[in-house]
């Protein structure tokens, strides 16, 4: 029997890639995000393979996540998997970042995730089973300058996840998983609030949102406490822990060289307070279209080339 999967943050980046991946498995989907028009687009993308309910949801508004759960149960009778992928970020030196920007990032990335966990786990406790998948970051285990709000939120989420896993030791059929990507080709960098003067970008090596989505689906199939997605994630964590002086000396110059572009930008709030449907997509354009390159290189038909690339990547 197909699962009932809630995906929060389903209109862009990792969340949208995950929605497509679960749809490909034939799971029944409850998709949530702020922009109704983009939710309708994602519903169309998934509806050929899956039954889909869309619920416009602003995760920072009190009560909306409980209303989302109620809508899912009203439609499908239960929730088997809850994926929380809603996230925003902001660039700026901590002392120059407006307080309301810092607070909104933490409210979205940590407090809303905590509320989603509360709602999902109460349902799973009542039914006796379920899997909660939270989207963390390698920046939940290391730090980088100019991303203070995001780092604070993701460190908090990593700690919360560990507590939840400890508290659920008496419930072996209820699982909490944390998926930690490194740099991912999503629009989150362009959509970030920015008070630093330069547009942010993902430092290499950059992975695809589809790869992170496969890790999320993998946790739904075979729950794991924590999954890292990114070739350099283990090395960065070791450097941060074992060689903190060297790490701190290098991370600033590397961030300015690799994590920021030369393109100047005036201060702005990004999508922190108001959604921008025009900027919502799976990919952020930081990588070339790999399926197209593969098709050109080896002359494969379009669908076959895309599938082969996904396996290779």
PDB file of C-alpha atoms in Angstrom, residues 53-219:
ATOM      1  CA  UNK A  53      -3.354  17.286  -1.990  1.00  0.00           C
ATOM      2  CA  UNK A  54      -1.938  20.812  -1.821  1.00  0.00           C
ATOM      3  CA  UNK A  55      -2.281  22.954   1.292  1.00  0.00           C
ATOM      4  CA  UNK A  56      -0.957  26.557   1.180  1.00  0.00           C
ATOM      5  CA  UNK A  57       1.015  26.919   4.403  1.00  0.00           C
ATOM      6  CA  UNK A  58       3.168  29.624   5.962  1.00  0.00           C
ATOM      7  CA  UNK A  59       5.194  27.674   8.522  1.00  0.00           C
ATOM      8  CA  UNK A  60       5.806  30.819  10.613  1.00  0.00           C
ATOM      9  CA  UNK A  61       2.084  31.394  11.220  1.00  0.00           C
ATOM     10  CA  UNK A  62       0.872  29.758  14.442  1.00  0.00           C
ATOM     11  CA  UNK A  63      -1.502  26.840  13.938  1.00  0.00           C
ATOM     12  CA  UNK A  64      -0.845  26.291  10.231  1.00  0.00           C
ATOM     13  CA  UNK A  65       1.191  23.096  10.645  1.00  0.00           C
ATOM     14  CA  UNK A  66      -1.509  21.519  12.786  1.00  0.00           C
ATOM     15  CA  UNK A  67      -4.045  22.554  10.138  1.00  0.00           C
ATOM     16  CA  UNK A  68      -1.818  20.889   7.525  1.00  0.00           C
ATOM     17  CA  UNK A  69      -1.774  17.644   9.499  1.00  0.00           C
ATOM     18  CA  UNK A  70      -5.548  17.805   9.948  1.00  0.00           C
ATOM     19  CA  UNK A  71      -6.020  18.279   6.201  1.00  0.00           C
ATOM     20  CA  UNK A  72      -3.777  15.292   5.465  1.00  0.00           C
ATOM     21  CA  UNK A  73      -5.687  13.038   7.876  1.00  0.00           C
ATOM     22  CA  UNK A  74      -9.055  14.270   6.607  1.00  0.00           C
ATOM     23  CA  UNK A  75      -8.050  13.384   3.039  1.00  0.00           C
ATOM     24  CA  UNK A  76      -6.005  10.208   3.468  1.00  0.00           C
ATOM     25  CA  UNK A  77      -6.772   8.968   6.976  1.00  0.00           C
ATOM     26  CA  UNK A  78      -3.211   9.020   8.284  1.00  0.00           C
ATOM     27  CA  UNK A  79       0.347  10.320   7.828  1.00  0.00           C
ATOM     28  CA  UNK A  80       3.206   7.855   7.342  1.00  0.00           C
ATOM     29  CA  UNK A  81       6.098  10.192   6.512  1.00  0.00           C
ATOM     30  CA  UNK A  82       6.591  13.887   7.255  1.00  0.00           C
ATOM     31  CA  UNK A  83       9.377  15.672   5.363  1.00  0.00           C
ATOM     32  CA  UNK A  84      10.215  19.158   6.578  1.00  0.00           C
ATOM     33  CA  UNK A  85      12.314  20.964   3.956  1.00  0.00           C
ATOM     34  CA  UNK A  86      11.184  24.580   4.380  1.00  0.00           C
ATOM     35  CA  UNK A  87      14.199  26.855   4.897  1.00  0.00           C
ATOM     36  CA  UNK A  88      15.488  30.363   4.253  1.00  0.00           C
ATOM     37  CA  UNK A  89      18.831  32.027   4.847  1.00  0.00           C
ATOM     38  CA  UNK A  90      20.455  35.448   5.129  1.00  0.00           C
ATOM     39  CA  UNK A  91      23.898  36.874   4.388  1.00  0.00           C
ATOM     40  CA  UNK A  92      25.468  39.542   6.539  1.00  0.00           C
ATOM     41  CA  UNK A  93      27.889  40.223   9.362  1.00  0.00           C
ATOM     42  CA  UNK A  94      26.079  39.446  12.609  1.00  0.00           C
ATOM     43  CA  UNK A  95      26.337  42.985  13.990  1.00  0.00           C
ATOM     44  CA  UNK A  96      25.101  44.453  10.686  1.00  0.00           C
ATOM     45  CA  UNK A  97      22.244  42.009  10.124  1.00  0.00           C
ATOM     46  CA  UNK A  98      18.882  43.509  11.196  1.00  0.00           C
ATOM     47  CA  UNK A  99      17.430  41.740  14.195  1.00  0.00           C
ATOM     48  CA  UNK A 100      14.162  40.957  12.427  1.00  0.00           C
ATOM     49  CA  UNK A 101      16.081  39.179   9.664  1.00  0.00           C
ATOM     50  CA  UNK A 102      18.014  37.014  12.131  1.00  0.00           C
ATOM     51  CA  UNK A 103      14.830  36.183  14.017  1.00  0.00           C
ATOM     52  CA  UNK A 104      12.879  35.275  10.873  1.00  0.00           C
ATOM     53  CA  UNK A 105      15.566  32.834   9.737  1.00  0.00           C
ATOM     54  CA  UNK A 106      15.551  31.155  13.151  1.00  0.00           C
ATOM     55  CA  UNK A 107      11.751  31.229  13.226  1.00  0.00           C
ATOM     56  CA  UNK A 108      11.538  29.521   9.827  1.00  0.00           C
ATOM     57  CA  UNK A 109      14.449  27.090  10.010  1.00  0.00           C
ATOM     58  CA  UNK A 110      14.318  26.051  13.664  1.00  0.00           C
ATOM     59  CA  UNK A 111      11.093  27.016  15.413  1.00  0.00           C
ATOM     60  CA  UNK A 112       8.846  25.982  12.519  1.00  0.00           C
ATOM     61  CA  UNK A 113      10.751  22.695  12.204  1.00  0.00           C
ATOM     62  CA  UNK A 114      10.230  22.144  15.935  1.00  0.00           C
ATOM     63  CA  UNK A 115       6.510  22.780  15.557  1.00  0.00           C
ATOM     64  CA  UNK A 116       6.364  20.392  12.607  1.00  0.00           C
ATOM     65  CA  UNK A 117       8.106  17.763  14.732  1.00  0.00           C
ATOM     66  CA  UNK A 118       5.640  18.334  17.566  1.00  0.00           C
ATOM     67  CA  UNK A 119       2.644  17.941  15.245  1.00  0.00           C
ATOM     68  CA  UNK A 120       4.048  14.925  13.400  1.00  0.00           C
ATOM     69  CA  UNK A 121       5.225  13.063  16.502  1.00  0.00           C
ATOM     70  CA  UNK A 122       1.907  13.512  18.272  1.00  0.00           C
ATOM     71  CA  UNK A 123       0.238  11.888  15.274  1.00  0.00           C
ATOM     72  CA  UNK A 124       2.829   9.105  15.141  1.00  0.00           C
ATOM     73  CA  UNK A 125       2.461   8.450  18.882  1.00  0.00           C
ATOM     74  CA  UNK A 126      -1.287   8.114  18.402  1.00  0.00           C
ATOM     75  CA  UNK A 127      -0.951   5.711  15.468  1.00  0.00           C
ATOM     76  CA  UNK A 128       2.117   3.858  16.750  1.00  0.00           C
ATOM     77  CA  UNK A 129       4.381   4.412  13.735  1.00  0.00           C
ATOM     78  CA  UNK A 130       5.787   7.009  11.359  1.00  0.00           C
ATOM     79  CA  UNK A 131       8.931   8.683  10.077  1.00  0.00           C
ATOM     80  CA  UNK A 132       9.860  12.333  10.498  1.00  0.00           C
ATOM     81  CA  UNK A 133      12.607  13.557   8.154  1.00  0.00           C
ATOM     82  CA  UNK A 134      14.148  16.933   8.933  1.00  0.00           C
ATOM     83  CA  UNK A 135      16.426  18.761   6.522  1.00  0.00           C
ATOM     84  CA  UNK A 136      19.491  20.015   8.334  1.00  0.00           C
ATOM     85  CA  UNK A 137      22.811  21.121   6.880  1.00  0.00           C
ATOM     86  CA  UNK A 138      26.512  20.517   7.204  1.00  0.00           C
ATOM     87  CA  UNK A 139      26.346  23.985   8.812  1.00  0.00           C
ATOM     88  CA  UNK A 140      24.567  22.298  11.704  1.00  0.00           C
ATOM     89  CA  UNK A 141      27.952  20.800  12.618  1.00  0.00           C
ATOM     90  CA  UNK A 142      30.431  23.445  11.437  1.00  0.00           C
ATOM     91  CA  UNK A 143      30.327  27.230  11.081  1.00  0.00           C
ATOM     92  CA  UNK A 144      30.928  29.803   8.356  1.00  0.00           C
ATOM     93  CA  UNK A 145      31.040  33.607   8.571  1.00  0.00           C
ATOM     94  CA  UNK A 146      28.205  35.816   7.296  1.00  0.00           C
ATOM     95  CA  UNK A 147      25.576  33.082   7.872  1.00  0.00           C
ATOM     96  CA  UNK A 148      25.043  33.481  11.611  1.00  0.00           C
ATOM     97  CA  UNK A 149      21.259  33.073  11.625  1.00  0.00           C
ATOM     98  CA  UNK A 150      21.290  29.990   9.413  1.00  0.00           C
ATOM     99  CA  UNK A 151      24.122  28.381  11.392  1.00  0.00           C
ATOM    100  CA  UNK A 152      22.384  29.072  14.707  1.00  0.00           C
ATOM    101  CA  UNK A 153      19.145  27.555  13.411  1.00  0.00           C
ATOM    102  CA  UNK A 154      20.762  24.447  11.951  1.00  0.00           C
ATOM    103  CA  UNK A 155      22.875  23.800  15.062  1.00  0.00           C
ATOM    104  CA  UNK A 156      19.677  24.068  17.077  1.00  0.00           C
ATOM    105  CA  UNK A 157      17.919  21.663  14.731  1.00  0.00           C
ATOM    106  CA  UNK A 158      20.738  19.120  15.044  1.00  0.00           C
ATOM    107  CA  UNK A 159      20.499  19.284  18.841  1.00  0.00           C
ATOM    108  CA  UNK A 160      16.709  19.018  18.788  1.00  0.00           C
ATOM    109  CA  UNK A 161      16.872  15.998  16.496  1.00  0.00           C
ATOM    110  CA  UNK A 162      19.240  14.200  18.869  1.00  0.00           C
ATOM    111  CA  UNK A 163      16.902  14.868  21.801  1.00  0.00           C
ATOM    112  CA  UNK A 164      13.915  13.545  19.863  1.00  0.00           C
ATOM    113  CA  UNK A 165      15.805  10.385  18.959  1.00  0.00           C
ATOM    114  CA  UNK A 166      16.636   9.853  22.635  1.00  0.00           C
ATOM    115  CA  UNK A 167      13.037  10.401  23.717  1.00  0.00           C
ATOM    116  CA  UNK A 168      11.741   7.938  21.113  1.00  0.00           C
ATOM    117  CA  UNK A 169      13.827   4.985  22.264  1.00  0.00           C
ATOM    118  CA  UNK A 170      10.633   3.517  23.735  1.00  0.00           C
ATOM    119  CA  UNK A 171       8.889   3.705  20.322  1.00  0.00           C
ATOM    120  CA  UNK A 172      10.869   1.565  17.859  1.00  0.00           C
ATOM    121  CA  UNK A 173       8.390   2.124  15.032  1.00  0.00           C
ATOM    122  CA  UNK A 174       8.674   5.923  15.187  1.00  0.00           C
ATOM    123  CA  UNK A 175      11.772   7.369  13.545  1.00  0.00           C
ATOM    124  CA  UNK A 176      13.391  10.804  13.356  1.00  0.00           C
ATOM    125  CA  UNK A 177      15.961  11.278  10.592  1.00  0.00           C
ATOM    126  CA  UNK A 178      18.212  14.244   9.874  1.00  0.00           C
ATOM    127  CA  UNK A 179      19.478  14.740   6.307  1.00  0.00           C
ATOM    128  CA  UNK A 180      22.466  17.109   6.175  1.00  0.00           C
ATOM    129  CA  UNK A 181      23.369  18.443   2.703  1.00  0.00           C
ATOM    130  CA  UNK A 182      26.456  20.441   1.889  1.00  0.00           C
ATOM    131  CA  UNK A 183      26.336  22.825  -1.072  1.00  0.00           C
ATOM    132  CA  UNK A 184      23.289  22.110  -3.247  1.00  0.00           C
ATOM    133  CA  UNK A 185      22.220  23.579  -6.584  1.00  0.00           C
ATOM    134  CA  UNK A 186      19.002  25.251  -5.401  1.00  0.00           C
ATOM    135  CA  UNK A 187      17.632  28.830  -5.599  1.00  0.00           C
ATOM    136  CA  UNK A 188      18.066  29.399  -1.833  1.00  0.00           C
ATOM    137  CA  UNK A 189      21.194  31.524  -2.372  1.00  0.00           C
ATOM    138  CA  UNK A 190      19.524  33.973  -4.764  1.00  0.00           C
ATOM    139  CA  UNK A 191      16.403  34.028  -2.585  1.00  0.00           C
ATOM    140  CA  UNK A 192      18.328  34.776   0.615  1.00  0.00           C
ATOM    141  CA  UNK A 193      18.110  38.043   2.487  1.00  0.00           C
ATOM    142  CA  UNK A 194      21.315  39.949   1.912  1.00  0.00           C
ATOM    143  CA  UNK A 195      22.967  42.685   3.973  1.00  0.00           C
ATOM    144  CA  UNK A 196      26.523  41.847   2.938  1.00  0.00           C
ATOM    145  CA  UNK A 197      26.759  43.616  -0.418  1.00  0.00           C
ATOM    146  CA  UNK A 198      27.535  40.567  -2.565  1.00  0.00           C
ATOM    147  CA  UNK A 199      25.253  37.822  -3.853  1.00  0.00           C
ATOM    148  CA  UNK A 200      25.890  34.465  -2.201  1.00  0.00           C
ATOM    149  CA  UNK A 201      26.564  31.241  -4.040  1.00  0.00           C
ATOM    150  CA  UNK A 202      27.142  27.584  -3.104  1.00  0.00           C
ATOM    151  CA  UNK A 203      30.846  26.820  -2.645  1.00  0.00           C
ATOM    152  CA  UNK A 204      32.106  23.789  -4.553  1.00  0.00           C
ATOM    153  CA  UNK A 205      31.700  20.882  -4.691  1.00  0.00           C
ATOM    154  CA  UNK A 206      28.010  21.344  -5.446  1.00  0.00           C
ATOM    155  CA  UNK A 207      25.566  18.452  -5.456  1.00  0.00           C
ATOM    156  CA  UNK A 208      22.112  18.241  -7.021  1.00  0.00           C
ATOM    157  CA  UNK A 209      18.789  18.557  -5.188  1.00  0.00           C
ATOM    158  CA  UNK A 210      17.835  15.229  -6.732  1.00  0.00           C
ATOM    159  CA  UNK A 211      20.660  13.521  -4.858  1.00  0.00           C
ATOM    160  CA  UNK A 212      19.445  14.983  -1.569  1.00  0.00           C
ATOM    161  CA  UNK A 213      15.899  13.915  -2.473  1.00  0.00           C
ATOM    162  CA  UNK A 214      17.115  10.349  -2.970  1.00  0.00           C
ATOM    163  CA  UNK A 215      18.624  10.454   0.528  1.00  0.00           C
ATOM    164  CA  UNK A 216      15.275  11.642   1.896  1.00  0.00           C
ATOM    165  CA  UNK A 217      13.358   8.873   0.132  1.00  0.00           C
ATOM    166  CA  UNK A 218      15.990   6.428   1.372  1.00  0.00           C
ATOM    167  CA  UNK A 219      15.283   7.494   4.958  1.00  0.00           C
TER     168      UNK A 219
END
